[in-house]
Each structure stands twice: as structure tokens, then as C-alpha cells.
Amino acid sequence: MGDSDQEWLEISRRGLMLVLSSPSGAGKTSISREVLERDEKISLSISATTRPRRPGEVDGKDYIFVDKTEFDLMVNRHELLEHAKVFDHYYGTPRAPVEATLGNGHDVLFDIDWQGTQQLAEEARGDLVSIFILPPSTAELDRRLHSRAQDSEAVITERMARAADEMTHWSEYDYVVVNVDFEDSVRQVEAILNAERLKRPRLIGLSDFVTRLRQGQ
Ligand code: 5GP
């Protein structure tokens, strides 16, 4: 294949918004970390939150930690693409970095809940690809929640109840991945991402490409 053919294969495209949601303990965080690690064309949207920082979390990397006053200011200035109260705290997606990344033809991964996903669907359905991650069984979810050493039995019982609640939203998503095996689940998410990248409406450079083809260039 000649150099000029190679050039033509770079058909410009609009980036997509890949949302991963799941009840806590289904493995969403590990899957998204792995996808981000392996694929340089997708980056993580860093949410703002009023939740206190957990040990090991870094401000600006895991979350942008803000107080409620600051969060409300962001909402009032329309700086958030979506926002929701999840459990006891507020979370929201800063708009500007997402729009810049999409405009550059890169993709953005969101680790947000079903409320945020619904709002993104209202704002930008065409850019959105949503995946819901389910645990393989209740017993496995229970085991995974127990393996997070820090949490007390009361917290785990509460998380199990919330998980049952959150799972009712599976049917609002484009895809569902049942996380039986970590490696398989990562591959499934990558397959979805790669197929969605090829969708015709996202390939905004396609029409020019075909024009050139027809002109024999
Ligand atoms: P955690 O406090 O455990 O980091 O996150 C709790 C929940 O909030 C998770 O289900 C996560 O997906 C969700 N979440 C994190 N950031 C956002 C956000 O910006 N918007 C929405 N709607 N949910 C978020």
C-alpha cells in the first residue's frame, strides 16, 4: 500500500462519548482503567464531586474535589454537561474538556451513573455509546464487595441493596456486558468501542473521501 493510500485511510471522525455504568462491585472501575491503558485514543472524563477524598485519591486525577458552593456555581454557570446526586454527594461532568476532546476526534470515557447517562442522552444522543456492566451473580457481587477490606458489614449490606436498585436501569443502555471474566469483559468493551468508531455518521470525512475516490484521486 502506497503512502497516499495510507493518508486516505485517516478519514476524520467525530469522537464519541463512551459511558460505563454499573452497580458498585461489578468491576466497572477495573475495566475502564484497562481500556484507558490500552487505547490512546480515549481519555477519561474527570468529574467534579462534593464527596470527600478517599485515601489514595488525587485531586484533579480521580476527581476534582469541590465544596457544595463551588459545585452550585458550576451548575449555575452551565459548566457541567450533566450532574446528579448519587447516594449522599453531588457529582458532575465538566463540559469544556469533553467538547474539546470530541472536537479533536478523540473519545471520552465516562464513569457515571444512570442519571448522568440519561442527561447525556438528552444533550447529545448521537455522540453517546452506553454500556451497563452487570456482575455474573448476586453471590459474586457479595464476594467482590466483601473483598474491599475497608468497608463495614453495614456498608456492604447497604451497597447490595443499592446495587439491586441500580441494576433496574440496565435496559436504558445500548449494550450490556456481564462481567464473568475480566479479560473477556475488557475485550467486549473494546469491540463495542471499535465498532462504534466505524459508524458512518461519525466519519465526518467520509463524504470528501468518496468524492476524491469518484474523481479518481
Ligand atoms: P464514587 O463516589 O464511588 O467514586 O462514585 C459513586 C457513583 O457516582 C458511581 O456510580 C459513579 O459512576 C458515579 N459518578 C461519578 N462521577 C459522576 C458524574 O460526574 N456524574 C454522575 N451522574 N455520576 C457520577
Tab-separated table of C-alpha atoms and ligand atoms in Angstrom:
chain	number	residue	atom	x	y	z
A	1	MET	CA	0.000	0.000	0.000
A	2	GLY	CA	1.425	3.386	-1.038
A	3	ASP	CA	1.863	6.354	1.275
A	4	SER	CA	-1.022	8.243	-0.295
A	5	ASP	CA	-3.413	5.316	0.360
A	6	GLN	CA	-2.328	5.380	3.991
A	7	GLU	CA	-3.154	9.072	4.152
A	8	TRP	CA	-6.651	8.476	2.781
A	9	LEU	CA	-7.354	5.896	5.451
A	10	GLU	CA	-7.184	8.648	8.059
A	11	ILE	CA	-10.793	9.641	7.500
A	12	SER	CA	-11.613	12.285	10.059
A	13	ARG	CA	-14.267	11.409	12.568
A	14	ARG	CA	-16.080	12.926	15.483
A	15	GLY	CA	-15.141	11.479	18.859
A	16	LEU	CA	-17.712	9.525	20.822
A	17	MET	CA	-18.788	9.513	24.454
A	18	LEU	CA	-18.453	6.039	25.957
A	19	VAL	CA	-20.367	5.678	29.211
A	20	LEU	CA	-19.754	2.790	31.570
A	21	SER	CA	-22.243	2.388	34.403
A	22	SER	CA	-22.747	-0.422	36.878
A	23	PRO	CA	-23.728	-1.163	40.432
A	24	SER	CA	-20.720	-0.851	42.706
A	25	GLY	CA	-18.736	-4.083	42.812
A	26	ALA	CA	-19.484	-5.163	39.236
A	27	GLY	CA	-15.949	-4.323	38.103
A	28	LYS	CA	-16.533	-1.131	36.123
A	29	THR	CA	-13.529	0.753	37.501
A	30	SER	CA	-11.024	-2.003	36.669
A	31	ILE	CA	-12.464	-2.454	33.182
A	32	SER	CA	-12.365	1.253	32.400
A	33	ARG	CA	-8.788	1.565	33.706
A	34	GLU	CA	-7.667	-1.251	31.420
A	35	VAL	CA	-9.428	0.181	28.349
A	36	LEU	CA	-7.846	3.586	29.014
A	37	GLU	CA	-4.429	1.993	29.454
A	38	ARG	CA	-4.605	0.056	26.171
A	39	ASP	CA	-6.191	2.647	23.901
A	40	GLU	CA	-4.568	6.033	23.454
A	41	LYS	CA	-7.494	7.474	21.505
A	42	ILE	CA	-9.781	7.559	24.534
A	43	SER	CA	-9.372	9.535	27.733
A	44	LEU	CA	-11.267	9.698	30.996
A	45	SER	CA	-13.672	12.481	31.862
A	46	ILE	CA	-12.730	13.677	35.332
A	47	SER	CA	-15.834	14.524	37.305
A	48	ALA	CA	-16.284	17.216	39.891
A	49	THR	CA	-17.664	15.973	43.198
A	50	THR	CA	-18.572	17.175	46.658
A	51	ARG	CA	-17.666	13.743	48.069
A	52	PRO	CA	-14.714	13.820	50.483
A	53	ARG	CA	-11.469	12.500	49.054
A	54	ARG	CA	-10.726	8.856	49.901
A	55	PRO	CA	-7.220	7.771	50.923
A	56	GLY	CA	-5.062	7.440	47.808
A	57	GLU	CA	-7.289	9.599	45.607
A	58	VAL	CA	-5.629	12.523	43.861
A	59	ASP	CA	-7.384	15.849	43.246
A	60	GLY	CA	-7.545	16.538	39.513
A	61	LYS	CA	-6.836	12.906	38.616
A	62	ASP	CA	-9.550	10.816	40.257
A	63	TYR	CA	-11.975	13.681	40.762
A	64	ILE	CA	-11.980	17.429	41.008
A	65	PHE	CA	-12.922	17.806	44.670
A	66	VAL	CA	-15.072	20.857	45.339
A	67	ASP	CA	-17.375	22.080	48.079
A	68	LYS	CA	-21.122	22.471	47.590
A	69	THR	CA	-20.868	26.243	46.967
A	70	GLU	CA	-18.353	25.730	44.200
A	71	PHE	CA	-20.416	22.864	42.751
A	72	ASP	CA	-23.551	25.048	42.675
A	73	LEU	CA	-21.576	27.790	40.909
A	74	MET	CA	-20.506	25.304	38.232
A	75	VAL	CA	-24.138	24.261	37.776
A	76	ASN	CA	-25.376	27.864	37.561
A	77	ARG	CA	-22.689	28.799	35.037
A	78	HIS	CA	-23.720	25.786	32.898
A	79	GLU	CA	-20.209	24.421	33.178
A	80	LEU	CA	-21.438	20.865	33.707
A	81	LEU	CA	-22.628	18.626	30.896
A	82	GLU	CA	-24.640	16.607	33.385
A	83	HIS	CA	-24.864	16.427	37.153
A	84	ALA	CA	-26.605	14.297	39.741
A	85	LYS	CA	-26.825	13.495	43.399
A	86	VAL	CA	-25.517	9.966	43.824
A	87	PHE	CA	-26.051	8.489	47.277
A	88	ASP	CA	-25.191	11.403	49.573
A	89	HIS	CA	-22.980	13.532	47.321
A	90	TYR	CA	-23.076	15.603	44.149
A	91	TYR	CA	-21.227	14.644	41.003
A	92	GLY	CA	-20.957	16.340	37.628
A	93	THR	CA	-19.086	16.263	34.325
A	94	PRO	CA	-17.208	19.434	33.342
A	95	ARG	CA	-18.342	20.380	29.834
A	96	ALA	CA	-15.310	22.162	28.313
A	97	PRO	CA	-12.738	19.300	28.343
A	98	VAL	CA	-15.295	16.890	26.845
A	99	GLU	CA	-16.205	19.223	23.988
A	100	ALA	CA	-12.549	19.929	23.196
A	101	THR	CA	-11.666	16.215	23.145
A	102	LEU	CA	-14.621	15.238	20.946
A	103	GLY	CA	-13.866	18.081	18.548
A	104	ASN	CA	-10.333	16.698	18.119
A	105	GLY	CA	-11.700	13.324	17.014
A	106	HIS	CA	-10.772	11.640	20.289
A	107	ASP	CA	-13.149	9.698	22.501
A	108	VAL	CA	-14.113	10.275	26.114
A	109	LEU	CA	-14.900	7.603	28.691
A	110	PHE	CA	-17.350	8.432	31.472
A	111	ASP	CA	-17.708	6.540	34.727
A	112	ILE	CA	-21.094	7.974	35.667
A	113	ASP	CA	-24.405	6.677	36.975
A	114	TRP	CA	-27.734	6.162	35.176
A	115	GLN	CA	-28.978	9.678	35.990
A	116	GLY	CA	-25.985	11.246	34.254
A	117	THR	CA	-26.331	8.852	31.327
A	118	GLN	CA	-29.949	9.918	30.818
A	119	GLN	CA	-28.884	13.573	30.763
A	120	LEU	CA	-26.096	12.917	28.250
A	121	ALA	CA	-28.632	11.099	26.065
A	122	GLU	CA	-30.834	14.193	26.112
A	123	GLU	CA	-27.927	16.535	25.321
A	124	ALA	CA	-26.004	14.539	22.742
A	125	ARG	CA	-27.627	11.232	21.781
A	126	GLY	CA	-25.632	10.966	18.547
A	127	ASP	CA	-22.291	11.073	20.364
A	128	LEU	CA	-23.282	8.669	23.111
A	129	VAL	CA	-22.499	4.952	23.411
A	130	SER	CA	-23.578	3.489	26.728
A	131	ILE	CA	-22.613	0.204	28.341
A	132	PHE	CA	-24.041	-1.251	31.531
A	133	ILE	CA	-21.809	-3.714	33.386
A	134	LEU	CA	-23.538	-6.444	35.382
A	135	PRO	CA	-21.988	-8.836	37.890
A	136	PRO	CA	-22.351	-12.551	36.985
A	137	SER	CA	-24.368	-13.354	40.144
A	138	THR	CA	-25.503	-11.940	43.469
A	139	ALA	CA	-23.092	-14.268	45.271
A	140	GLU	CA	-20.180	-12.916	43.207
A	141	LEU	CA	-21.242	-9.307	43.807
A	142	ASP	CA	-21.383	-10.029	47.534
A	143	ARG	CA	-17.938	-11.636	47.383
A	144	ARG	CA	-16.469	-8.657	45.479
A	145	LEU	CA	-17.948	-6.140	47.906
A	146	HIS	CA	-16.534	-8.117	50.845
A	147	SER	CA	-13.095	-8.213	49.258
A	148	ARG	CA	-12.887	-4.415	49.592
A	149	ALA	CA	-11.382	-4.681	53.031
A	150	GLN	CA	-12.204	-1.157	54.259
A	151	ASP	CA	-15.981	-1.467	54.312
A	152	SER	CA	-18.036	-2.499	57.331
A	153	GLU	CA	-20.820	-5.139	57.137
A	154	ALA	CA	-23.468	-2.393	57.372
A	155	VAL	CA	-21.930	-0.525	54.421
A	156	ILE	CA	-21.821	-3.746	52.374
A	157	THR	CA	-25.458	-4.582	53.117
A	158	GLU	CA	-26.413	-1.067	52.039
A	159	ARG	CA	-24.353	-1.368	48.829
A	160	MET	CA	-26.048	-4.696	47.998
A	161	ALA	CA	-29.471	-3.069	48.363
A	162	ARG	CA	-28.390	-0.118	46.213
A	163	ALA	CA	-26.919	-2.459	43.625
A	164	ALA	CA	-30.271	-4.225	43.270
A	165	ASP	CA	-31.860	-0.813	42.721
A	166	GLU	CA	-29.268	0.416	40.230
A	167	MET	CA	-29.490	-2.764	38.195
A	168	THR	CA	-33.070	-1.915	37.216
A	169	HIS	CA	-31.592	0.621	34.761
A	170	TRP	CA	-29.828	-1.945	32.555
A	171	SER	CA	-32.416	-1.663	29.777
A	172	GLU	CA	-31.731	2.055	29.232
A	173	TYR	CA	-28.240	1.256	27.901
A	174	ASP	CA	-27.087	0.470	24.352
A	175	TYR	CA	-25.049	-2.552	25.473
A	176	VAL	CA	-24.833	-4.815	28.498
A	177	VAL	CA	-21.646	-6.630	29.467
A	178	VAL	CA	-21.875	-9.370	32.105
A	179	ASN	CA	-18.520	-9.300	33.844
A	180	VAL	CA	-17.800	-13.012	34.335
A	181	ASP	CA	-14.175	-12.807	33.275
A	182	PHE	CA	-12.234	-9.539	33.457
A	183	GLU	CA	-10.199	-10.056	30.274
A	184	ASP	CA	-13.305	-11.071	28.272
A	185	SER	CA	-15.185	-8.021	29.522
A	186	VAL	CA	-12.353	-5.678	28.522
A	187	ARG	CA	-12.327	-7.277	25.062
A	188	GLN	CA	-16.094	-6.844	24.759
A	189	VAL	CA	-15.889	-3.160	25.672
A	190	GLU	CA	-13.044	-2.704	23.153
A	191	ALA	CA	-15.098	-4.458	20.462
A	192	ILE	CA	-18.044	-2.133	21.100
A	193	LEU	CA	-15.760	0.922	21.055
A	194	ASN	CA	-14.058	-0.086	17.811
A	195	ALA	CA	-17.304	-0.916	16.003
A	196	GLU	CA	-18.929	2.331	17.164
A	197	ARG	CA	-15.926	4.298	15.884
A	198	LEU	CA	-16.687	2.952	12.404
A	199	LYS	CA	-20.312	4.076	12.362
A	200	ARG	CA	-20.969	6.097	9.228
A	201	PRO	CA	-22.409	9.260	10.834
A	202	ARG	CA	-19.257	9.594	12.987
A	203	LEU	CA	-16.960	9.522	9.952
A	204	ILE	CA	-17.366	13.149	9.043
A	205	GLY	CA	-14.550	12.950	6.497
A	206	LEU	CA	-16.250	10.173	4.536
A	207	SER	CA	-18.086	12.326	2.065
A	208	ASP	CA	-14.844	14.102	0.981
A	209	PHE	CA	-13.123	10.748	0.804
A	210	VAL	CA	-15.772	9.328	-1.528
A	211	THR	CA	-15.727	12.495	-3.650
A	212	ARG	CA	-11.983	12.046	-4.133
A	213	LEU	CA	-12.445	8.354	-4.915
A	214	ARG	CA	-15.026	9.185	-7.581
A	215	GLN	CA	-12.740	11.757	-9.088
A	216	GLY	CA	-10.127	9.044	-9.393
A	217	GLN	CA	-7.741	10.799	-6.987
B	1	5GP	P1	-17.705	7.016	43.933
B	1	5GP	O1	-18.059	8.016	44.969
B	1	5GP	O2	-17.719	5.601	44.465
B	1	5GP	O3	-16.396	7.357	43.243
B	1	5GP	O4	-18.825	7.072	42.812
B	1	5GP	C1	-20.152	6.838	43.137
B	1	5GP	C2	-21.004	6.811	41.903
B	1	5GP	O5	-21.038	8.104	41.285
B	1	5GP	C3	-20.513	5.847	40.805
B	1	5GP	O6	-21.629	5.067	40.371
B	1	5GP	C4	-20.047	6.746	39.693
B	1	5GP	O7	-20.275	6.147	38.433
B	1	5GP	C5	-20.942	7.957	39.889
B	1	5GP	N1	-20.337	9.177	39.319
B	1	5GP	C6	-19.050	9.567	39.349
B	1	5GP	N2	-18.869	10.725	38.714
B	1	5GP	C7	-20.082	11.084	38.225
B	1	5GP	C8	-20.545	12.202	37.452
B	1	5GP	O8	-19.815	13.103	37.053
B	1	5GP	N3	-21.872	12.216	37.170
B	1	5GP	C9	-22.738	11.238	37.568
B	1	5GP	N4	-24.010	11.352	37.202
B	1	5GP	N5	-22.339	10.181	38.293
B	1	5GP	C10	-21.023	10.100	38.619
